[in-house]
Amino acid sequence: MANAVGAFGRQSGLQVTLSSTQAGNVRTNAVNGRFTPSQALSRMLAGTGIHGRVSGNSAILSSDDQTSDLGATDGSTVLETINVGKGPRSAASGAGFQGTPDWVYETPASVSVISRAAIEKKQPRNAYDLFSGVSGVSVAGAAQNPGVAINVRGLQDQTRVTTTIDGARQNFQQAGHGYTSNVYVDPALIRTVEVDKNAGAGVGSGGSHGGVVGFRTLTADDVLLEGRNAGGWIDATKGTNAYEFYGSAALAARTDDGIDVVAALSRKNLDAYEIGKNGTLESNPGGDKPVFTGSDTTSGLIKAGLDLENDQRIEFGFVGYDARFTTSTALATNENTNHVRNLTGTLTYTYKPDDPLFDLKGQLWWNRTENHQWRSARNGSGAFDLDYGLSTYGFNIENTSTFALATGDLSLHYGTELFLDRAETEAAAGNPTDATNTWWFTGPNPTGDRWLSSTFATAKYEHQEWLEASIGGRYDYYKTTGSSLVNGGSELVIVQEAYCAQYHPLNPTRCIRRIPAVYAQRDIIHNISIDKSAGRFSPEALIALKPQDGIQVFGKYSEGFRPGTLGEMLLGGVHVGGIPISNAPNANLQPETSKTWEVGVNLSGDDLLAAGDSIRFKAAYFDKTIDNYIALGSVTGSPVTGGQIDSFYAYTNLLGESRLRGVEIEGNYDAGPYYFGGTFTYTKGDFSKVYNDNPWDNATSTGNGTVLYVSVAPKYRFTADVGMRFFDDKLNVGARANRVVPSEQLGLFSTVYKAKPFTTFDIYGSWEFNENASLRFAVNNLTDVAYVDPMNSSDFPAPGRTATLSLKVRF
């Protein structure tokens, strides 16, 4: 029983408890196939005299006679209390849509999960493809830059959405045309992606109000075959349409004294793809094969864990990502070669004793994202070598204490997180005559520091299994310091004073040939420093009801606070290449604040229409209003006292409220031999179009300024997924349909972000020869549709039909 329960806990992600009245030599039944946790538990324990039931995030086992000491009369060993598993969120897949774990449909919150099973089915070209079909989520990127900008419920960029790798924030921003966020992850190393669309008071939500997207990398359990203490895999993929090669290898081992290690390496090579041939596009300056849409990436990880006595664990992790790619305009008039590295280190401590007062987790982490960029000569200037970099150092600690009351349970979740962003940009001119122009490049990633701390606490009351209510909040405090170089116009300076070249021979005081003074234009460059801090408390409250088993309704109110990033507050320099478009910092930039209402429902059930079937369903409606939304716009004024009045681009606050509303639905029915499910997203964004066009003037004034770019999520997204299983689940085939209807974009750049509604179809499948080898295939964009994702520039349409074939061997 102990071995069987251990396997059940790892696969289901549930916390399993056996009381000391259960015996160590009770034999359970073998369970093979696809079942819900409750179904698997029932089959495993049938006829053993032990009963099991799933309750919330736990599985509870009990004997026919709780007072008996099973095994004591026949000499068997009596077990002490055994806790199995790491809690519900350790599950990598379940009975939900595309393998979503069951805990998602038992959580009164807007949460979506991309399972490991879904990742392998999609055969992703890069991280962009992971999010297709996730309700409430859209993604920008993936044409030339393999980094992605994640949009949750219409919010994107500048840390509005927190993104993490194993708990470490990825805060890198590099300004340009369009989106600024770039998160670099390799799908081959990811076990699950968790998306909390309205993150509450807790680790990860400090300083943001657009949700938390957490990438969780492989563990030893993901690599090892069941019952093995050492092993690994080799996975190789080849495809059409410039999908040259994608391969990974992983090794893992664990010992009986609580040590486990996993290491993995991935290599990917993509070339410039061809777009679809069916359909018409609004514009397509790049032709059938957009330039520089290929990349070379190498990724790896190593993680080691040690289980200590007294239910303690220490885990070290390191994840590295290295990518080389080129960016340019669609016509390749200029080239920027990029070498990006993303390095993440984590040190995690957990303490989970058999004591309701402690469920403790602490973490130290570090992330470094850097882009070494070479820019070709253009606009009359030479080439430049640039180094953009952001290092983030963080610490967080949280604990949950639970108290049993006469009418229910009261739990307190509390903790704090603290992080420091430290950014710097270095530039070197290829031509010595351009040496004085390196300050052009201080804008995209300004030099400075940003501290942010978030202290939070939530009290939750649970009455039996039908009521859950909580109230709490967080207090965020930030401090930003740094400097920025800004164009202050130009002035005439004397290069050479006037002088007399020849005097009259008879009158030496009389000049007969005077050389006039030589003047030249000199740029005036101001170094502007910023030192700003502020704080705010953001409350939240939630109530959830279960009118009957399998049905839960919930409602939540929350507020959010997001101060400006270094890139927003310290924007400087000019448009690179000497184009006379100057940028300027805004010391008066106010933090964004928000208020969000949402209501939702969870439905789950088993054995409904047939034995062994299951249904999982989740839906939510949200309404978010944002004050002081920060956008890049054209302004007029002077960022320095007494400076020249001029036109600049600067981040400024939109006046009045901006509003986001939407509906998110996901569901799945699984009958074993067949399944069908899908997601639906409706998002409506109403952003204010009025802002202070002189942010350095305390008197609010509005004029004819223009917002450059605000990322607007598609109006509708719909995904349907159907599939069948044959030969005891060894052969799986499936198909997906994706329908996207864009919203009207906002800002000056909306002219290059044009998209029409489109529909694509994908097919996929897998054949498991045995537990050691499997073959997977996928054909994405089966009908070879020509389309532009509405989050991306119309200069770069999406890939056309792409077929892939993968072989995975485990040992």
PDB file of N, CA and C in Angstrom, residues 332-365:
ATOM      1  N   ALA A 332      13.884  44.402 -44.638  1.00  0.00           N
ATOM      2  CA  ALA A 332      15.284  44.156 -44.269  1.00  0.00           C
ATOM      3  C   ALA A 332      16.191  45.304 -44.668  1.00  0.00           C
ATOM      4  N   THR A 333      15.698  46.540 -44.543  1.00  0.00           N
ATOM      5  CA  THR A 333      16.541  47.686 -44.888  1.00  0.00           C
ATOM      6  C   THR A 333      17.636  47.901 -43.848  1.00  0.00           C
ATOM      7  N   ASN A 334      17.372  47.493 -42.605  1.00  0.00           N
ATOM      8  CA  ASN A 334      18.369  47.574 -41.547  1.00  0.00           C
ATOM      9  C   ASN A 334      18.340  46.266 -40.766  1.00  0.00           C
ATOM     10  N   GLU A 335      19.481  45.889 -40.196  1.00  0.00           N
ATOM     11  CA  GLU A 335      19.557  44.633 -39.467  1.00  0.00           C
ATOM     12  C   GLU A 335      20.052  44.877 -38.048  1.00  0.00           C
ATOM     13  N   ASN A 336      19.439  44.167 -37.113  1.00  0.00           N
ATOM     14  CA  ASN A 336      19.883  44.151 -35.730  1.00  0.00           C
ATOM     15  C   ASN A 336      20.101  42.690 -35.339  1.00  0.00           C
ATOM     16  N   THR A 337      21.332  42.296 -35.170  1.00  0.00           N
ATOM     17  CA  THR A 337      21.602  40.930 -34.732  1.00  0.00           C
ATOM     18  C   THR A 337      21.610  40.910 -33.209  1.00  0.00           C
ATOM     19  N   ASN A 338      20.940  39.921 -32.627  1.00  0.00           N
ATOM     20  CA  ASN A 338      20.732  39.856 -31.187  1.00  0.00           C
ATOM     21  C   ASN A 338      21.279  38.555 -30.619  1.00  0.00           C
ATOM     22  N   HIS A 339      21.895  38.664 -29.465  1.00  0.00           N
ATOM     23  CA  HIS A 339      22.328  37.497 -28.701  1.00  0.00           C
ATOM     24  C   HIS A 339      21.787  37.673 -27.287  1.00  0.00           C
ATOM     25  N   VAL A 340      20.723  36.920 -26.971  1.00  0.00           N
ATOM     26  CA  VAL A 340      20.023  37.060 -25.704  1.00  0.00           C
ATOM     27  C   VAL A 340      20.386  35.914 -24.772  1.00  0.00           C
ATOM     28  N   ARG A 341      20.658  36.263 -23.525  1.00  0.00           N
ATOM     29  CA  ARG A 341      20.844  35.253 -22.481  1.00  0.00           C
ATOM     30  C   ARG A 341      19.867  35.550 -21.344  1.00  0.00           C
ATOM     31  N   ASN A 342      19.222  34.503 -20.858  1.00  0.00           N
ATOM     32  CA  ASN A 342      18.335  34.614 -19.707  1.00  0.00           C
ATOM     33  C   ASN A 342      18.765  33.553 -18.693  1.00  0.00           C
ATOM     34  N   LEU A 343      19.256  33.989 -17.549  1.00  0.00           N
ATOM     35  CA  LEU A 343      19.799  33.094 -16.527  1.00  0.00           C
ATOM     36  C   LEU A 343      18.987  33.257 -15.244  1.00  0.00           C
ATOM     37  N   THR A 344      18.578  32.137 -14.656  1.00  0.00           N
ATOM     38  CA  THR A 344      17.724  32.166 -13.465  1.00  0.00           C
ATOM     39  C   THR A 344      18.261  31.193 -12.435  1.00  0.00           C
ATOM     40  N   GLY A 345      18.429  31.672 -11.214  1.00  0.00           N
ATOM     41  CA  GLY A 345      18.854  30.822 -10.115  1.00  0.00           C
ATOM     42  C   GLY A 345      17.883  30.931  -8.948  1.00  0.00           C
ATOM     43  N   THR A 346      17.563  29.808  -8.319  1.00  0.00           N
ATOM     44  CA  THR A 346      16.625  29.795  -7.191  1.00  0.00           C
ATOM     45  C   THR A 346      17.161  28.906  -6.074  1.00  0.00           C
ATOM     46  N   LEU A 347      16.890  29.287  -4.850  1.00  0.00           N
ATOM     47  CA  LEU A 347      17.178  28.487  -3.663  1.00  0.00           C
ATOM     48  C   LEU A 347      15.916  28.508  -2.810  1.00  0.00           C
ATOM     49  N   THR A 348      15.289  27.343  -2.623  1.00  0.00           N
ATOM     50  CA  THR A 348      13.970  27.258  -2.008  1.00  0.00           C
ATOM     51  C   THR A 348      14.009  26.371  -0.765  1.00  0.00           C
ATOM     52  N   TYR A 349      13.351  26.845   0.276  1.00  0.00           N
ATOM     53  CA  TYR A 349      13.236  26.083   1.530  1.00  0.00           C
ATOM     54  C   TYR A 349      11.764  25.935   1.866  1.00  0.00           C
ATOM     55  N   THR A 350      11.333  24.705   2.192  1.00  0.00           N
ATOM     56  CA  THR A 350       9.961  24.470   2.609  1.00  0.00           C
ATOM     57  C   THR A 350       9.953  23.705   3.925  1.00  0.00           C
ATOM     58  N   TYR A 351       8.946  23.988   4.720  1.00  0.00           N
ATOM     59  CA  TYR A 351       8.774  23.346   6.020  1.00  0.00           C
ATOM     60  C   TYR A 351       7.299  23.033   6.173  1.00  0.00           C
ATOM     61  N   LYS A 352       6.946  21.741   6.069  1.00  0.00           N
ATOM     62  CA  LYS A 352       5.548  21.322   6.124  1.00  0.00           C
ATOM     63  C   LYS A 352       5.407  20.186   7.134  1.00  0.00           C
ATOM     64  N   PRO A 353       5.479  20.488   8.418  1.00  0.00           N
ATOM     65  CA  PRO A 353       5.325  19.444   9.435  1.00  0.00           C
ATOM     66  C   PRO A 353       3.863  19.075   9.638  1.00  0.00           C
ATOM     67  N   ASP A 354       3.642  18.034  10.445  1.00  0.00           N
ATOM     68  CA  ASP A 354       2.281  17.653  10.802  1.00  0.00           C
ATOM     69  C   ASP A 354       1.792  18.570  11.916  1.00  0.00           C
ATOM     70  N   ASP A 355       1.778  19.858  11.588  1.00  0.00           N
ATOM     71  CA  ASP A 355       1.403  20.893  12.546  1.00  0.00           C
ATOM     72  C   ASP A 355       0.632  21.958  11.781  1.00  0.00           C
ATOM     73  N   PRO A 356      -0.612  22.205  12.117  1.00  0.00           N
ATOM     74  CA  PRO A 356      -1.428  23.146  11.330  1.00  0.00           C
ATOM     75  C   PRO A 356      -0.924  24.579  11.355  1.00  0.00           C
ATOM     76  N   LEU A 357       0.025  24.885  12.243  1.00  0.00           N
ATOM     77  CA  LEU A 357       0.517  26.253  12.318  1.00  0.00           C
ATOM     78  C   LEU A 357       1.576  26.565  11.264  1.00  0.00           C
ATOM     79  N   PHE A 358       2.092  25.532  10.601  1.00  0.00           N
ATOM     80  CA  PHE A 358       3.210  25.772   9.685  1.00  0.00           C
ATOM     81  C   PHE A 358       2.979  25.110   8.331  1.00  0.00           C
ATOM     82  N   ASP A 359       3.021  25.913   7.320  1.00  0.00           N
ATOM     83  CA  ASP A 359       3.173  25.489   5.923  1.00  0.00           C
ATOM     84  C   ASP A 359       4.022  26.584   5.301  1.00  0.00           C
ATOM     85  N   LEU A 360       5.316  26.495   5.522  1.00  0.00           N
ATOM     86  CA  LEU A 360       6.252  27.603   5.311  1.00  0.00           C
ATOM     87  C   LEU A 360       7.067  27.392   4.040  1.00  0.00           C
ATOM     88  N   LYS A 361       7.243  28.476   3.307  1.00  0.00           N
ATOM     89  CA  LYS A 361       8.096  28.446   2.121  1.00  0.00           C
ATOM     90  C   LYS A 361       8.887  29.746   2.037  1.00  0.00           C
ATOM     91  N   GLY A 362      10.182  29.635   1.842  1.00  0.00           N
ATOM     92  CA  GLY A 362      11.048  30.792   1.642  1.00  0.00           C
ATOM     93  C   GLY A 362      11.908  30.591   0.411  1.00  0.00           C
ATOM     94  N   GLN A 363      12.226  31.683  -0.263  1.00  0.00           N
ATOM     95  CA  GLN A 363      12.979  31.563  -1.509  1.00  0.00           C
ATOM     96  C   GLN A 363      13.884  32.761  -1.720  1.00  0.00           C
ATOM     97  N   LEU A 364      15.109  32.470  -2.123  1.00  0.00           N
ATOM     98  CA  LEU A 364      16.045  33.464  -2.648  1.00  0.00           C
ATOM     99  C   LEU A 364      16.178  33.207  -4.139  1.00  0.00           C
ATOM    100  N   TRP A 365      16.166  34.268  -4.946  1.00  0.00           N
ATOM    101  CA  TRP A 365      16.263  34.046  -6.375  1.00  0.00           C
ATOM    102  C   TRP A 365      16.952  35.212  -7.078  1.00  0.00           C
TER     103      TRP A 365
END
